[in-house]
mmCIF file of C-alpha atoms in Angstrom:
data_model
loop_
_atom_site.group_PDB
_atom_site.id
_atom_site.type_symbol
_atom_site.label_atom_id
_atom_site.label_comp_id
_atom_site.label_asym_id
_atom_site.label_seq_id
_atom_site.Cartn_x
_atom_site.Cartn_y
_atom_site.Cartn_z
ATOM 1 C CA UNK Q 1132 -35.657 91.952 95.527
ATOM 2 C CA UNK Q 1133 -31.962 91.133 95.163
ATOM 3 C CA UNK Q 1134 -33.669 87.960 94.019
ATOM 4 C CA UNK Q 1135 -35.177 89.600 91.768
ATOM 5 C CA UNK Q 1136 -31.862 91.944 90.286
ATOM 6 C CA UNK Q 1137 -30.310 88.273 90.069
ATOM 7 C CA UNK Q 1138 -32.906 87.415 87.967
ATOM 8 C CA UNK Q 1139 -32.511 90.187 85.858
ATOM 9 C CA UNK Q 1140 -28.304 90.025 85.814
ATOM 10 C CA UNK Q 1141 -28.630 85.914 84.442
ATOM 11 C CA UNK Q 1142 -31.056 87.507 82.035
ATOM 12 C CA UNK Q 1143 -29.085 89.785 80.711
ATOM 13 C CA UNK Q 1144 -25.703 87.928 80.721
ATOM 14 C CA UNK Q 1145 -28.004 84.806 79.162
ATOM 15 C CA UNK Q 1146 -29.769 87.395 76.247
ATOM 16 C CA UNK Q 1147 -24.987 88.427 75.151
ATOM 17 C CA UNK Q 1148 -24.386 85.398 74.913
ATOM 18 C CA UNK Q 1149 -27.446 84.608 73.141
ATOM 19 C CA UNK Q 1150 -27.194 87.354 71.235
ATOM 20 C CA UNK Q 1151 -23.017 86.543 70.216
ATOM 21 C CA UNK Q 1152 -23.393 82.689 70.477
ATOM 22 C CA UNK Q 1153 -26.316 82.939 67.345
ATOM 23 C CA UNK Q 1154 -23.193 85.033 65.261
ATOM 24 C CA UNK Q 1155 -20.872 82.686 65.185
ATOM 25 C CA UNK Q 1156 -23.403 79.869 64.694
ATOM 26 C CA UNK Q 1157 -24.390 80.617 61.504
ATOM 27 C CA UNK Q 1158 -21.191 81.316 60.456
ATOM 28 C CA UNK Q 1159 -20.343 78.106 60.986
ATOM 29 C CA UNK Q 1160 -23.526 77.051 59.531
ATOM 30 C CA UNK Q 1161 -22.501 78.998 56.609
ATOM 31 C CA UNK Q 1162 -20.424 76.110 55.504
ATOM 32 C CA UNK Q 1163 -17.542 74.182 56.130
ATOM 33 C CA UNK Q 1164 -17.652 73.377 52.622
ATOM 34 C CA UNK Q 1165 -15.200 74.514 49.663
ATOM 35 C CA UNK Q 1166 -14.494 74.753 46.195
ATOM 36 C CA UNK Q 1167 -11.957 75.848 43.701
ATOM 37 C CA UNK Q 1168 -12.589 75.987 40.782
ATOM 38 C CA UNK Q 1169 -9.144 75.126 38.670
ATOM 39 C CA UNK Q 1170 -8.322 78.233 36.579
ATOM 40 C CA UNK Q 1171 -8.484 79.262 40.300
ATOM 41 C CA UNK Q 1172 -5.721 77.360 41.451
ATOM 42 C CA UNK Q 1173 -2.713 79.710 42.402
ATOM 43 C CA UNK Q 1174 -0.126 77.571 40.901
ATOM 44 C CA UNK Q 1175 3.687 77.932 42.735
ATOM 45 C CA UNK Q 1176 6.439 77.040 40.481
ATOM 46 C CA UNK Q 1177 8.441 74.787 40.911
ATOM 47 C CA UNK Q 1178 11.477 73.491 38.702
ATOM 48 C CA UNK Q 1179 11.014 73.599 34.986
ATOM 49 C CA UNK Q 1180 7.536 72.341 34.491
ATOM 50 C CA UNK Q 1181 6.718 71.417 37.724
ATOM 51 C CA UNK Q 1182 3.266 72.790 39.926
ATOM 52 C CA UNK Q 1183 2.186 73.439 42.781
ATOM 53 C CA UNK Q 1184 -1.646 74.037 43.431
ATOM 54 C CA UNK Q 1185 -2.381 73.972 47.252
ATOM 55 C CA UNK Q 1186 -5.874 73.246 47.679
ATOM 56 C CA UNK Q 1187 -6.078 72.307 51.857
ATOM 57 C CA UNK Q 1188 -4.304 72.284 54.682
ATOM 58 C CA UNK Q 1189 -0.778 74.265 55.134
ATOM 59 C CA UNK Q 1190 2.334 73.381 52.314
ATOM 60 C CA UNK Q 1191 4.612 75.362 56.359
ATOM 61 C CA UNK Q 1192 2.965 73.409 58.753
ATOM 62 C CA UNK Q 1193 1.223 70.556 57.319
ATOM 63 C CA UNK Q 1194 -0.762 68.043 56.850
ATOM 64 C CA UNK Q 1195 -1.850 69.743 53.788
ATOM 65 C CA UNK Q 1196 -3.261 68.559 49.554
ATOM 66 C CA UNK Q 1197 -2.026 70.134 46.667
ATOM 67 C CA UNK Q 1198 -2.301 69.154 42.888
ATOM 68 C CA UNK Q 1199 1.083 68.530 41.231
ATOM 69 C CA UNK Q 1200 1.737 69.197 37.647
ATOM 70 C CA UNK Q 1201 4.743 68.071 35.460
ATOM 71 C CA UNK Q 1202 4.049 69.553 32.113
ATOM 72 C CA UNK Q 1203 4.664 66.474 29.415
ATOM 73 C CA UNK Q 1204 7.697 66.315 28.581
ATOM 74 C CA UNK Q 1205 9.112 67.174 32.260
ATOM 75 C CA UNK Q 1206 10.076 65.254 35.473
ATOM 76 C CA UNK Q 1207 11.246 66.341 39.193
ATOM 77 C CA UNK Q 1208 14.771 65.030 39.543
ATOM 78 C CA UNK Q 1209 15.481 62.155 42.731
ATOM 79 C CA UNK Q 1210 14.300 63.438 45.971
ATOM 80 C CA UNK Q 1211 12.812 62.181 49.708
ATOM 81 C CA UNK Q 1212 10.583 63.940 51.450
ATOM 82 C CA UNK Q 1213 10.353 64.017 56.170
ATOM 83 C CA UNK Q 1214 6.773 62.917 55.888
ATOM 84 C CA UNK Q 1215 4.914 60.074 53.329
ATOM 85 C CA UNK Q 1216 2.105 61.266 50.717
ATOM 86 C CA UNK Q 1217 -0.803 59.499 49.215
ATOM 87 C CA UNK Q 1218 -1.286 60.109 45.478
ATOM 88 C CA UNK Q 1219 -3.769 59.616 42.781
ATOM 89 C CA UNK Q 1220 -3.202 60.560 38.806
ATOM 90 C CA UNK Q 1221 -6.183 62.662 37.800
ATOM 91 C CA UNK Q 1222 -4.993 63.707 34.517
ATOM 92 C CA UNK Q 1223 -1.658 62.191 32.455
ATOM 93 C CA UNK Q 1224 0.305 59.410 32.213
ATOM 94 C CA UNK Q 1225 2.901 60.035 35.491
ATOM 95 C CA UNK Q 1226 6.228 57.678 35.422
ATOM 96 C CA UNK Q 1227 7.200 57.114 39.129
ATOM 97 C CA UNK Q 1228 10.322 56.157 39.896
ATOM 98 C CA UNK Q 1229 10.768 54.042 43.396
ATOM 99 C CA UNK Q 1230 14.433 54.561 45.355
ATOM 100 C CA UNK Q 1231 15.460 51.383 44.483
ATOM 101 C CA UNK Q 1232 14.277 51.082 40.388
ATOM 102 C CA UNK Q 1233 11.256 50.715 40.091
ATOM 103 C CA UNK Q 1234 9.943 52.463 37.556
ATOM 104 C CA UNK Q 1235 6.475 52.486 37.944
ATOM 105 C CA UNK Q 1236 3.549 54.409 34.801
ATOM 106 C CA UNK Q 1237 -0.008 55.526 36.115
ATOM 107 C CA UNK Q 1238 -2.811 56.351 34.137
ATOM 108 C CA UNK Q 1239 -5.002 58.723 35.631
ATOM 109 C CA UNK Q 1240 -6.891 56.836 38.690
ATOM 110 C CA UNK Q 1241 -3.565 54.978 39.637
ATOM 111 C CA UNK Q 1242 -2.262 55.079 42.692
ATOM 112 C CA UNK Q 1243 1.066 55.305 44.639
ATOM 113 C CA UNK Q 1244 2.306 55.775 48.268
ATOM 114 C CA UNK Q 1245 5.520 57.422 49.302
ATOM 115 C CA UNK Q 1246 6.970 57.010 51.883
ATOM 116 C CA UNK Q 1247 9.423 59.772 53.209
ATOM 117 C CA UNK Q 1248 12.279 59.774 53.464
ATOM 118 C CA UNK Q 1249 12.855 57.121 50.683
ATOM 119 C CA UNK Q 1250 14.419 58.737 47.106
ATOM 120 C CA UNK Q 1251 12.265 58.582 43.941
ATOM 121 C CA UNK Q 1252 11.324 60.742 41.440
ATOM 122 C CA UNK Q 1253 8.720 61.688 39.199
ATOM 123 C CA UNK Q 1254 8.381 62.420 34.620
ATOM 124 C CA UNK Q 1255 5.413 63.115 32.598
ATOM 125 C CA UNK Q 1256 5.447 61.199 29.480
ATOM 126 C CA UNK Q 1257 2.034 62.797 28.277
ATOM 127 C CA UNK Q 1258 0.873 63.160 25.749
ATOM 128 C CA UNK Q 1259 -0.981 66.027 28.105
ATOM 129 C CA UNK Q 1260 0.022 67.268 31.035
ATOM 130 C CA UNK Q 1261 -0.287 65.501 34.215
ATOM 131 C CA UNK Q 1262 -2.269 66.423 37.255
ATOM 132 C CA UNK Q 1263 -2.210 63.991 40.113
ATOM 133 C CA UNK Q 1264 -3.456 64.804 43.852
ATOM 134 C CA UNK Q 1265 -0.548 64.304 46.249
ATOM 135 C CA UNK Q 1266 -1.753 64.087 50.581
ATOM 136 C CA UNK Q 1267 1.187 65.195 52.366
ATOM 137 C CA UNK Q 1268 1.596 64.010 55.382
ATOM 138 C CA UNK Q 1269 3.216 66.873 56.904
ATOM 139 C CA UNK Q 1270 4.754 70.212 55.841
ATOM 140 C CA UNK Q 1271 5.799 70.389 52.289
ATOM 141 C CA UNK Q 1272 9.374 69.076 51.980
ATOM 142 C CA UNK Q 1273 12.002 68.306 49.402
ATOM 143 C CA UNK Q 1274 15.992 66.960 50.250
ATOM 144 C CA UNK Q 1275 17.939 66.161 47.592
ATOM 145 C CA UNK Q 1276 20.767 63.587 47.382
ATOM 146 C CA UNK Q 1277 23.906 64.291 49.306
ATOM 147 C CA UNK Q 1278 26.345 62.780 46.461
#
C-alpha cells in the first residue's frame, strides 16, 4: 500500500511539473526573435538635432545597441565613454573625429571602433540625416572634457 501511495504521489508531482513546464516551453518557443520597425523606435532627444533609439539591451546597465540619428548639418561635441563601442553607418555621411584630430568621413556601410576614455566628436555632413548603428559594450555614458 505504501508503494502504491508513493507511486501515486510521484505521478501527481510529475504531472504538476509537466503542466507548468509545457506552457513555459511554449512561451519560450514563441520566439526570442524581435523586430522593430523604424517608425516604432522610441527616440530619446540628445543635443540639438541628435536622437538615440535603443534597439536591444538596457542602456542604463549595458551592454546595449542603438541607432544614433544625427540630423544633416548637426553634430555631437567632444566627449568620451566609459566603455568601447562599435558602430556602422546605415544612412548619411557620418563624420567621426578621433581624439588625435583624425577626421574620418564614414558613408553607409562604414565601420568605426571607439576606445573607452578617448575623446571624440561626431557630425553629419548631409544632405541626408545620419543613422548610425552603435553597439555599446557597457552602460550609457557621456563624459565631457574638463577644460
